[in-house]
XYZ file of C-alpha atoms in Angstrom:
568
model
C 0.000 0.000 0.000
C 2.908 1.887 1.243
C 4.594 1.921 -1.992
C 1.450 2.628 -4.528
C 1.219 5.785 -2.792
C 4.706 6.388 -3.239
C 4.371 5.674 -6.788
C 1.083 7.967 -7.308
C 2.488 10.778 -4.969
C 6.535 10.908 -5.377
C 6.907 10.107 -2.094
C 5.670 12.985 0.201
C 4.459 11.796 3.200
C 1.734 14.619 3.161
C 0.482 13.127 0.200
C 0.928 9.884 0.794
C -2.074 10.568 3.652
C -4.224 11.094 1.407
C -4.164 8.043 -0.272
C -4.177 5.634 2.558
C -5.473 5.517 5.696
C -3.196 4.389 8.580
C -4.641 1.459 11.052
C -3.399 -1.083 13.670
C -4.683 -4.754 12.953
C -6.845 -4.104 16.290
C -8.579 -0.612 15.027
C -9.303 -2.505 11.522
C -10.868 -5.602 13.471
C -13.196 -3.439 15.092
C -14.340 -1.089 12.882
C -15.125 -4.142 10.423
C -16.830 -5.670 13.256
C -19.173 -2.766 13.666
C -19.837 -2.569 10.026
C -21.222 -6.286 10.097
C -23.347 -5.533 13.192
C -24.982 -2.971 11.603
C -25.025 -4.084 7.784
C -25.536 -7.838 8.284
C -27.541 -8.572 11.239
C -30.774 -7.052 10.437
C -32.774 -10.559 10.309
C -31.094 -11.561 13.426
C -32.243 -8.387 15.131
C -35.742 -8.613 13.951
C -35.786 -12.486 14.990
C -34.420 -11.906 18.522
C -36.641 -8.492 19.287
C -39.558 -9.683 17.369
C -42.177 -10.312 20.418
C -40.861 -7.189 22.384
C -42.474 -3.661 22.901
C -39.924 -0.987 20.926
C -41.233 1.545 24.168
C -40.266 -0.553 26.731
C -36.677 0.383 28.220
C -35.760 -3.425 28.743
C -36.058 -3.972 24.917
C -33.310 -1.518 24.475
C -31.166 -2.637 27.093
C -31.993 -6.395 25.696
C -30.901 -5.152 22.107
C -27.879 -3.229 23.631
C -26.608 -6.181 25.483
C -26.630 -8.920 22.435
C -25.307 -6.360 19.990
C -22.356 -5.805 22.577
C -22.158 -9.676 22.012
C -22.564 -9.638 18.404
C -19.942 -6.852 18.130
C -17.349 -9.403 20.742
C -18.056 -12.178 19.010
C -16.614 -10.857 15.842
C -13.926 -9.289 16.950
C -12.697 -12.647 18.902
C -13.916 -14.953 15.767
C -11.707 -13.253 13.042
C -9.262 -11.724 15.917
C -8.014 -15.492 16.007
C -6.627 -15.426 12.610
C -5.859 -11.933 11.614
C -2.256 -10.475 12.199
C -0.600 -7.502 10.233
C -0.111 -9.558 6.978
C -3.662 -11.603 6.825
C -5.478 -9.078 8.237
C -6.678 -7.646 5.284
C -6.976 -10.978 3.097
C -9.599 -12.244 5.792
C -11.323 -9.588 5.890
C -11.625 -8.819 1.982
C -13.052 -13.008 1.286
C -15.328 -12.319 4.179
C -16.695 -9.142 3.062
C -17.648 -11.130 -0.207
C -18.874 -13.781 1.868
C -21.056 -11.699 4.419
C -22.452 -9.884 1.396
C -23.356 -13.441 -1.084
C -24.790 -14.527 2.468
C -26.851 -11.856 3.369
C -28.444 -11.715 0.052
C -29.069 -15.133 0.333
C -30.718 -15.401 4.069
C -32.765 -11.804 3.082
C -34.024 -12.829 -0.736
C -34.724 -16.680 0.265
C -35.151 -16.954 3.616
C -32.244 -19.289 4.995
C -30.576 -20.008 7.823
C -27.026 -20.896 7.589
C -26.659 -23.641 9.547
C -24.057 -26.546 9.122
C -26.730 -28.475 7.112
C -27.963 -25.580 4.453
C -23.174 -25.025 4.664
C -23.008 -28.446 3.343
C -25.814 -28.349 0.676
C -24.500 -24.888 -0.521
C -20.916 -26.574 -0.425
C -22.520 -29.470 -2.896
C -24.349 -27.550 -5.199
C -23.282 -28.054 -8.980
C -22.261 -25.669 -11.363
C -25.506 -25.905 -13.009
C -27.092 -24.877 -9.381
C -25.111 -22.176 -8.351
C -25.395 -20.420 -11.709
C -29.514 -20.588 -11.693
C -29.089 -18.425 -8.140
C -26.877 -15.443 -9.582
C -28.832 -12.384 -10.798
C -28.093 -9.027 -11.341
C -29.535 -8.152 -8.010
C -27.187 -10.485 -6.205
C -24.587 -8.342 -7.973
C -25.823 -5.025 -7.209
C -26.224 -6.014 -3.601
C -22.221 -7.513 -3.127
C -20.661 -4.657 -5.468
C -22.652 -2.020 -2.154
C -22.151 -4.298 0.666
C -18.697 -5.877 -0.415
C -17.148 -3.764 -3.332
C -17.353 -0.500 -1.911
C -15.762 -1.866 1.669
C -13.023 -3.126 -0.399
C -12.431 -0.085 -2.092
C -11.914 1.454 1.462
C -9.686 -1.319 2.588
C -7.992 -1.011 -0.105
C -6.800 2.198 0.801
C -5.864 1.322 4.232
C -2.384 0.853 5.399
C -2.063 -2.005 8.479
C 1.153 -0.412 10.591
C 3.094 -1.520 12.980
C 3.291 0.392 16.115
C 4.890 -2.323 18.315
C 7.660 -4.786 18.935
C 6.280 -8.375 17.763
C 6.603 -9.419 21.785
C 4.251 -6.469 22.823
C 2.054 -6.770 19.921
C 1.419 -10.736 21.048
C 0.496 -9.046 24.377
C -1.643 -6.674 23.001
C -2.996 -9.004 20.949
C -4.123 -11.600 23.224
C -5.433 -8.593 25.746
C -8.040 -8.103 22.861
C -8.847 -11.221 22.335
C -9.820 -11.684 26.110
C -11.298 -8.353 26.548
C -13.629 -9.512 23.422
C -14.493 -13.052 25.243
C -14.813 -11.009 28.641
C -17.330 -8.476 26.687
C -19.186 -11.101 25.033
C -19.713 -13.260 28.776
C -20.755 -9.775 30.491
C -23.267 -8.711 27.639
C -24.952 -12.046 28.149
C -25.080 -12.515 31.877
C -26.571 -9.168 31.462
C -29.603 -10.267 30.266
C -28.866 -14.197 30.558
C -32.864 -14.712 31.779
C -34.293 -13.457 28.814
C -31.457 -14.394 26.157
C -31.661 -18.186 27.509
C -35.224 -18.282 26.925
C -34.501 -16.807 23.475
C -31.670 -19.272 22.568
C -33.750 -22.400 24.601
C -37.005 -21.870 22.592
C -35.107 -20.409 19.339
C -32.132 -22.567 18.849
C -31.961 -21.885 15.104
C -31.494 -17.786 15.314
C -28.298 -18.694 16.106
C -27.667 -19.034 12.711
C -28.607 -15.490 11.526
C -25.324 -13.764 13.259
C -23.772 -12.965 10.527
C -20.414 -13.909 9.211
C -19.726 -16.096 12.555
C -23.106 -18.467 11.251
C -21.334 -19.409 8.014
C -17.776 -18.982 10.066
C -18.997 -21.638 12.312
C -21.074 -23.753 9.873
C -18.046 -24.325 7.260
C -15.566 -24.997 10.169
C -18.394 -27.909 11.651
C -18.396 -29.640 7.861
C -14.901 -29.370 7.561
C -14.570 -30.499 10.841
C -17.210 -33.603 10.355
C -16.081 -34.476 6.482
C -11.893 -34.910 7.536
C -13.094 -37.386 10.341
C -15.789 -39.420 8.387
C -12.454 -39.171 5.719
C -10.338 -40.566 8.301
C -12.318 -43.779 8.672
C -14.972 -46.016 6.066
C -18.291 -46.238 6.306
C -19.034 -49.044 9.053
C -21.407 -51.945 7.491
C -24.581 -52.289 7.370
C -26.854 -55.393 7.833
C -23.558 -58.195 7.224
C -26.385 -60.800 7.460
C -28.530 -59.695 5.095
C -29.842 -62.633 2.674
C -32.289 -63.114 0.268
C -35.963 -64.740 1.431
C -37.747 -67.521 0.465
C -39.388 -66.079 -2.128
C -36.761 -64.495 -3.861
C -34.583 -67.301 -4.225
C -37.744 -68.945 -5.338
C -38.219 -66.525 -7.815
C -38.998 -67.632 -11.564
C -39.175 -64.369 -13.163
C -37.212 -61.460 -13.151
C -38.054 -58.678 -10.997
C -37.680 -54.982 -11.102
C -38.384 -52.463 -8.749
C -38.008 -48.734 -9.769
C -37.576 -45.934 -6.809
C -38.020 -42.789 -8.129
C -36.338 -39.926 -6.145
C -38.476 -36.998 -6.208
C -36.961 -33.697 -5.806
C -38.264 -30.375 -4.375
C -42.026 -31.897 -4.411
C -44.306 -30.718 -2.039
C -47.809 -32.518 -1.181
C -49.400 -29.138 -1.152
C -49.203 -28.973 -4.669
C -49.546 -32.623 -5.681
C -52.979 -33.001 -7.303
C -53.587 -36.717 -6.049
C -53.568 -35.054 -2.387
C -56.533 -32.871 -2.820
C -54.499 -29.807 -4.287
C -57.432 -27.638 -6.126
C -55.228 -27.906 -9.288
C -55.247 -31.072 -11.074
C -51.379 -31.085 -11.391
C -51.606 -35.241 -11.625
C -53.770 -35.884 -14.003
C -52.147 -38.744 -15.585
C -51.164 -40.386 -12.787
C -55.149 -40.169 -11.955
C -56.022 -41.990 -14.488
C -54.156 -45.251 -13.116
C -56.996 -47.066 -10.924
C -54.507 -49.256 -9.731
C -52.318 -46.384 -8.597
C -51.972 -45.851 -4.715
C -51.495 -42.361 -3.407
C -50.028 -41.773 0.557
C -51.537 -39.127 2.006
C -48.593 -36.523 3.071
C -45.518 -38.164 4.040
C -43.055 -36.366 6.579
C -39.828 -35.709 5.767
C -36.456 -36.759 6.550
C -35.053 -33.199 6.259
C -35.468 -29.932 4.367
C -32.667 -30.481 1.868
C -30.958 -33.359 -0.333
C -28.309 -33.130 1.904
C -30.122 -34.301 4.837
C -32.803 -36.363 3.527
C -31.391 -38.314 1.125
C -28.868 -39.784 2.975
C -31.991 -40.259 6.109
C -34.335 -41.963 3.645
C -31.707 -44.866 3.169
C -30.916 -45.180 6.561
C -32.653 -47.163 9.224
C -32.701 -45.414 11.871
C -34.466 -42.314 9.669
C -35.666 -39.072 11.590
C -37.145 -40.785 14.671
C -33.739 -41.680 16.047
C -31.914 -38.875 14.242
C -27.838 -39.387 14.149
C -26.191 -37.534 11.388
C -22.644 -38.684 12.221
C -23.854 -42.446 12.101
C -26.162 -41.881 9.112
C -22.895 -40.346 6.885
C -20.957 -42.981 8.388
C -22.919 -46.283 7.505
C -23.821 -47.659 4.380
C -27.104 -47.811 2.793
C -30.063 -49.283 2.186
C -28.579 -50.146 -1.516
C -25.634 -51.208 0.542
C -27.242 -54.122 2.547
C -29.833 -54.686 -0.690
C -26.510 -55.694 -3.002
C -25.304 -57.949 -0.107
C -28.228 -59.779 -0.533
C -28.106 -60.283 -4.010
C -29.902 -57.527 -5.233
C -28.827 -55.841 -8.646
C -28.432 -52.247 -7.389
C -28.253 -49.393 -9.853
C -28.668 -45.023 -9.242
C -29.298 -42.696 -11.889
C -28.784 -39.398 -11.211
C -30.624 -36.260 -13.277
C -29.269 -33.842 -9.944
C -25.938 -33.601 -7.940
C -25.475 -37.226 -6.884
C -26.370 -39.891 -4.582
C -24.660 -37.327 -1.781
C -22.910 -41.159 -0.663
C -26.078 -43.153 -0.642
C -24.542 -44.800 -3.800
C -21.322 -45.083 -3.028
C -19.029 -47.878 -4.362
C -22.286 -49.413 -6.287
C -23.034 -48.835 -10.227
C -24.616 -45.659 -10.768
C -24.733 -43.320 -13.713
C -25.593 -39.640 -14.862
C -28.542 -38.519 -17.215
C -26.429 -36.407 -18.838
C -23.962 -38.960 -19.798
C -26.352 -41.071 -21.675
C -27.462 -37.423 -23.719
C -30.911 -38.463 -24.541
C -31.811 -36.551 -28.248
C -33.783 -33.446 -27.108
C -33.486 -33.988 -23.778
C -30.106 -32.213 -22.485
C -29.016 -28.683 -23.365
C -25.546 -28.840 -22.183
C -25.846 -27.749 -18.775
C -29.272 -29.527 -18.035
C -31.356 -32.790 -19.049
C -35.055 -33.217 -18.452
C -36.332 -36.119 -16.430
C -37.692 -37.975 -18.794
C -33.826 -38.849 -19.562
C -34.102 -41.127 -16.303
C -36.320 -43.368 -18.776
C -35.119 -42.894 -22.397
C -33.441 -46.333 -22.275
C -36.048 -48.287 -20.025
C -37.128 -50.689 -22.507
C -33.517 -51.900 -23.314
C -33.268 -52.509 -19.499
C -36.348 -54.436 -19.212
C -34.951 -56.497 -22.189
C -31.575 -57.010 -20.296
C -33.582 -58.148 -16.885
C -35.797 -60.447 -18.922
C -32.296 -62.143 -20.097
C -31.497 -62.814 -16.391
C -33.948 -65.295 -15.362
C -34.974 -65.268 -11.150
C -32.414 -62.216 -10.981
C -34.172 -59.367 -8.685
C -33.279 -55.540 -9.633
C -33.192 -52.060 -7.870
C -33.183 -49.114 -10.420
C -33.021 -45.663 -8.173
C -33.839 -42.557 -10.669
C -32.728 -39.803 -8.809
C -34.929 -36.690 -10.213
C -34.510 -32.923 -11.346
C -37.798 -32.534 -10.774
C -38.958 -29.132 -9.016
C -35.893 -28.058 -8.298
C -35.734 -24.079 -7.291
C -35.345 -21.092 -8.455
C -35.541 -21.863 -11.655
C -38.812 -23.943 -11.962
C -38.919 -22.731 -15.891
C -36.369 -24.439 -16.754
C -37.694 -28.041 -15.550
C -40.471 -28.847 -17.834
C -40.605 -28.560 -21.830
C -42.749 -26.036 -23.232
C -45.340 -28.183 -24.166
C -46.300 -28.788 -20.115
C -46.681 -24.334 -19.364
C -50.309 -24.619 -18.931
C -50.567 -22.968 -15.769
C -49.600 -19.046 -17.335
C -48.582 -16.613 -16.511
C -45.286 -18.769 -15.909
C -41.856 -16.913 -13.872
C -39.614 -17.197 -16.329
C -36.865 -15.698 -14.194
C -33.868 -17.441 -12.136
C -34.588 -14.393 -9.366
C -37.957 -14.881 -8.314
C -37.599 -11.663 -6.228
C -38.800 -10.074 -10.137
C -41.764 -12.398 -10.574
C -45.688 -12.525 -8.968
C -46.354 -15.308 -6.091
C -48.521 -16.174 -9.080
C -45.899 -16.791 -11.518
C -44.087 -18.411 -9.161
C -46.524 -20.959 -8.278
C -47.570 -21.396 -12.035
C -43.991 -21.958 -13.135
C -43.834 -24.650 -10.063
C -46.876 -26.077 -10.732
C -46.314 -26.819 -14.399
C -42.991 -28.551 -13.278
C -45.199 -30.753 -11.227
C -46.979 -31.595 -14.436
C -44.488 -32.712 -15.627
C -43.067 -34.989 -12.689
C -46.736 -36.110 -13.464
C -45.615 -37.072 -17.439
C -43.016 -38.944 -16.233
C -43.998 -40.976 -13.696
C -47.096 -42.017 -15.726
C -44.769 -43.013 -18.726
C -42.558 -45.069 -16.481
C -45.407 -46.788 -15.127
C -46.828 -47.260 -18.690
C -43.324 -48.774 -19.658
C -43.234 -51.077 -17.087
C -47.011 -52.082 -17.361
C -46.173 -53.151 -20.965
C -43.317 -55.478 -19.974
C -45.031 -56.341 -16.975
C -45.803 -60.400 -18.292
C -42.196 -60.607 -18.881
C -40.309 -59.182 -16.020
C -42.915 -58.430 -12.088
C -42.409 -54.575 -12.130
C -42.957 -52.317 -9.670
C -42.723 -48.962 -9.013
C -42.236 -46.499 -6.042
C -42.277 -42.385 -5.744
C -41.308 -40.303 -2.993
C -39.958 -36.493 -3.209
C -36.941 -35.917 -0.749
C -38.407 -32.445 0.513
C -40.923 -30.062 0.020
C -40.464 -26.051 -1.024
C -41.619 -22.456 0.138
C -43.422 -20.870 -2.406
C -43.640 -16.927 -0.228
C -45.519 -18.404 1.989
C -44.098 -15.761 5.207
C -41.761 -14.609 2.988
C -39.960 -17.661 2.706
C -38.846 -19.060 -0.501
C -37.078 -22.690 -1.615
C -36.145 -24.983 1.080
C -33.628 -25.797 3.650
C -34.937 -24.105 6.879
C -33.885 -25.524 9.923
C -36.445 -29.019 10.446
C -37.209 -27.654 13.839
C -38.727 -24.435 12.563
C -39.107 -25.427 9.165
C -43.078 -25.329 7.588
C -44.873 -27.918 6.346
C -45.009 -26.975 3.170
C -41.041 -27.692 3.260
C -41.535 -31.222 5.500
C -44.678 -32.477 3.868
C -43.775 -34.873 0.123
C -45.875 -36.908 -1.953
C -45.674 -40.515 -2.341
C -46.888 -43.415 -4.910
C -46.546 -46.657 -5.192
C -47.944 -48.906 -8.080
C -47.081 -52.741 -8.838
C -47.972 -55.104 -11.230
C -50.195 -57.932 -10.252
C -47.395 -60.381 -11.412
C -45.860 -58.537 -8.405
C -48.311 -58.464 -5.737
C -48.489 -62.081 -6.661
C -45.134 -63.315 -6.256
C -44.195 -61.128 -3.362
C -47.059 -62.724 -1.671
C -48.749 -59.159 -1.216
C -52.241 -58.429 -0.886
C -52.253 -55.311 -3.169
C -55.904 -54.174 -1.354
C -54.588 -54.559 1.502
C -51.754 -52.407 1.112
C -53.914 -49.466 -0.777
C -55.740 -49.429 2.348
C -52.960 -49.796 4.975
C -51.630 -46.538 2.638
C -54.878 -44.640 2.827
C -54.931 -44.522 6.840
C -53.889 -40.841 7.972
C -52.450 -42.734 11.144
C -50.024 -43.045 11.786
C -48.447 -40.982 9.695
C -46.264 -42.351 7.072
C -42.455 -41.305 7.315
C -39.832 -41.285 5.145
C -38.651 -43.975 7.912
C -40.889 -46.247 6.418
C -39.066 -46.491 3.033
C -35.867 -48.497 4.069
C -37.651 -51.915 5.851
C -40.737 -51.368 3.014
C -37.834 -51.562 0.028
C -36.671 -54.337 2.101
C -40.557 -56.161 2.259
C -41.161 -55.981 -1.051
C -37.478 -57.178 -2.426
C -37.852 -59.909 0.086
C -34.340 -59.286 1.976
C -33.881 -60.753 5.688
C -31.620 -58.994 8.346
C -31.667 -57.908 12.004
C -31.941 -54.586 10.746
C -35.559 -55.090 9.693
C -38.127 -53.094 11.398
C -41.581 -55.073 10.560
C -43.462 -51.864 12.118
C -42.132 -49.650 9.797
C -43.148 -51.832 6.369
C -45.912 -50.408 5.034
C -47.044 -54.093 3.459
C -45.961 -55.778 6.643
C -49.901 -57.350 7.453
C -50.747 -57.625 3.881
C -49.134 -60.914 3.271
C -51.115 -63.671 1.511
C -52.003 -66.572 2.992
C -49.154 -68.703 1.985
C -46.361 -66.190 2.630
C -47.029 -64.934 6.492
């Protein structure tokens, strides 16, 4: 810095001033700190003051006392890492961080907790490019460009001896922790009632939310790194019935993405945004199912787990195996498709595939393929399982489907019924209308699919026992209170975010082989209690495919009292 403003000013000192602005590491910590309080931490403000009278003096000292914390915290959090030569490094990517995040949690709605961290962290190219608009850019060129023209100008100088500066240093860094503690116990009554009953505003501070979040992945991804994934279900085997198998058998799970049972026409929604799928009598439709989580992240990995959200372990989830893991063991003929960013480890070590490398004609513009890619090949297959006489398959088709912002871009133009459509990736510039037209016509077309793949497997259906099963992995805010997409914290989240359609259909080839009572399950499905989970996917996969281990849970298979006569 020191020498540009030589260069610009021939080295007076008096006009060197001008040019740069002289600050110790400590005096630049805390003026950037205050800058984040007051540009950053509006939602968290309004969150943690939201039920308390603006006229009453203990709301001001309440607001005093946590931004005194807010203002420690920060200073402590980056004070940690920032000496005379990183100083201004850290503090330039965060300003670009703290602005991309703030546009984020204040367009869409998020909280950036270690979950939404890890999603964000796994997003595709594809992804991240359908979130950047020229408002996103407007808003980090004020609330990060124009900071970094003013650090730029600022000269970090060194007052002190490296030995002092240590002291000084590490005086600050107390003082902060000391602040923070004081500013709490201030008000501790109130604030632990606030932090007890509102765990998740935690992750509104901003930068220390993302600060902490990408520190707890990092921290959780090098030790599930440091070890493999433990077993799961080493005495799984196949049943009776499958080793008794004749024919060939295929069951298809479809992977829904971003579907939400408020919307889903076969749940009472007052569009008809299923009506294909209606049209299949022997079709049966689950009333809402609850999610595992509000994101891929989360619930994918959940739905092939055991344990599921009643007993939820995230550590032991990431590091087990799968479902498709113990179904292989058996003997099952395990294969993922993906039309999205992966099997997020679900798949791991088995044979899976992307859409996009099979390029479907009219189906893939380069960046993106349509779902109906997941089934371009299905006949050849079917042909390939006939081949394998008594062989049992598992064909996971892991979907675009509604997939936010850009719900547009989803469906073919032949499915925009539902007009006018938002035909923008920002859907800050369209209607709630257009919004939930554009979504809605994607759901048509999740609608097209399905009802194709079930027509393909009907057809083939006396040479191979087909079956089919749909479930979306989370749900989606549409504006309802302001919120938009998914990924709010489960705790908090709404149910238009928790709440997924589910299908099942089977051929009776199927029903009658697996010894199931088809009726019997339709009803068993129809029953509002209890409520079906995505819990009940891994041990109802493993009823219907016939697969025995200690790991089954019979009170969690959907068909589990729907056995025929001669297979109880």
């Amino acid at each position: 810095m020191t020498a540009f403003a030589h260069s610009r000013t021939s080295g007076s000192p008096s006009s060197r001033r001008r040019f740069t602005l002289a600050l110790s590491v400590e005096q630049l910590l805390l003026i950037s700190s205050l800058f984040w309080l007051f540009s950053a931490n509006r939602l968290f403000f309004a969150a943690a003051l939201k039920d308390r009278v603006a006229g009453d003096a203990s709301s001001w000292s309440f607001g005093l006392a946590i931004g005194v914390m807010v203002l420690a915290l920060h200073v402590l959090l980056v004070g940690l890492v920032a000496h005379r030569w990183t100083i201004k490094p850290v503090l330039a990517v965060l300003l670009i961080g703290t602005a991309c995040s703030t546009f984020y949690m204040q367009t869409y709605g998020v909280y950036l907790d270690p979950t939404m961290l890890r999603n964000t962290l796994r997003t595709d190219p594809a992804e991240a490019s359908e979130l950047l608009s020229l408002r996103m850019a407007g808003h980090v060129l004020l609330w990060a460009g124009l900071p970094l023209l003013a650090l730029w100008r600022v000269e970090v100088v060194r007052r002190r001896s490296w030995q002092r500066a240590l002291l000084v240093r590490l005086g600050v860094l107390l003082l902060a922790l000391a602040t923070a503690v004081a500013a709490i116990m201030s008000v501790f009554q109130p604030f632990s009632s606030l932090m007890r009953n509102n765990k998740e505003i935690r992750y509104l501070i901003t930068p220390a939310n993302y600060i902490w979040s990408l520190g707890a992945v990092i921290a959780q991804d090098l030790k599930g790194a440091a070890k493999p994934r433990q077993p799961l279900g080493l005495d799984a085997k196949p049943g009776a019935q499958m080793s008794a198998r004749a024919k060939p058998l295929v069951l298809v799970l479809v992977v829904g993405e971003t579907a939400r049972a408020a919307n889903w026409g076969l749940n009472g929604y007052a569009r008809q945004t299923t009506p294909q799928l209606a049209q299949l009598p022997e079709l049966i439709s689950l009333p809402p199912v609850e999610a595992c989580g509000t994101n891929t992240e989360t619930s994918l990995p959940c739905m092939f787990a055991p344990i599921g959200r009643r007993d939820y372990d995230e550590a032991r989830i990431r590091g087990s195996e799968s479902l498709l893991h113990l179904l292989a063991r058996a003997g099952v003929q395990v294969q993922w498709r993906d039309n999205q960013s992966g099997c997020k480890g679900v798949c791991e070590g088995l044979p899976n595939d992307f859409v996009s490398e099979q390029n479907a004609p009219g189906l893939c513009d380069g960046k993106r393929c349509l779902d109906e890619g997941l089934i371009a090949d299905l006949d050849a297959r079917l042909s390939a399982a006939k081949s394998q006489s008594a062989s049992t398959h598992l064909w996971v088709m892991h979907q675009l489907g509604n997939h936010g912002p850009s719900y547009f871009r989803r469906y073919p133009e032949a499915f925009e019924r539902f007009k006018p459509a938002c035909q923008k990736d920002d859907l800050r510039l369209c209607s709630k209308e257009e919004i939930v037209n554009a979504y809605d016509n994607a759901l048509l077309y999740t609608d097209h699919v399905l009802a194709e793949l079930i027509k393909k497997l009907k057809a083939r259906s006396d040479e191979v026992d087909t079956a089919l099963i749909y479930v979306s992995d989370h749900g989606e805010s549409l504006g309802e209170n302001g919120l938009f997409l998914h990924g709010i914290p489960y705790a908090i989240a709404p149910s238009q975010q928790t709440q997924v359609p589910m299908l099942m259909w089977a051929s009776s080839g199927f029903g009658a082989n697996a010894g199931l009572d088809m009726a019997c399950v339709r009803q068993r499905a129809l029953q509002p209690q209890p409520p079906t989970r995505h819990d009940h996917l891994f041990h109802t996969m493993m009823g219907l495919l016939d697969v025995h281990s200690s790991v089954f849970a019979p009170d969690w298979n959907l068909a589990q009292n729907c056995k025929t006569g001669a297979a109880k």
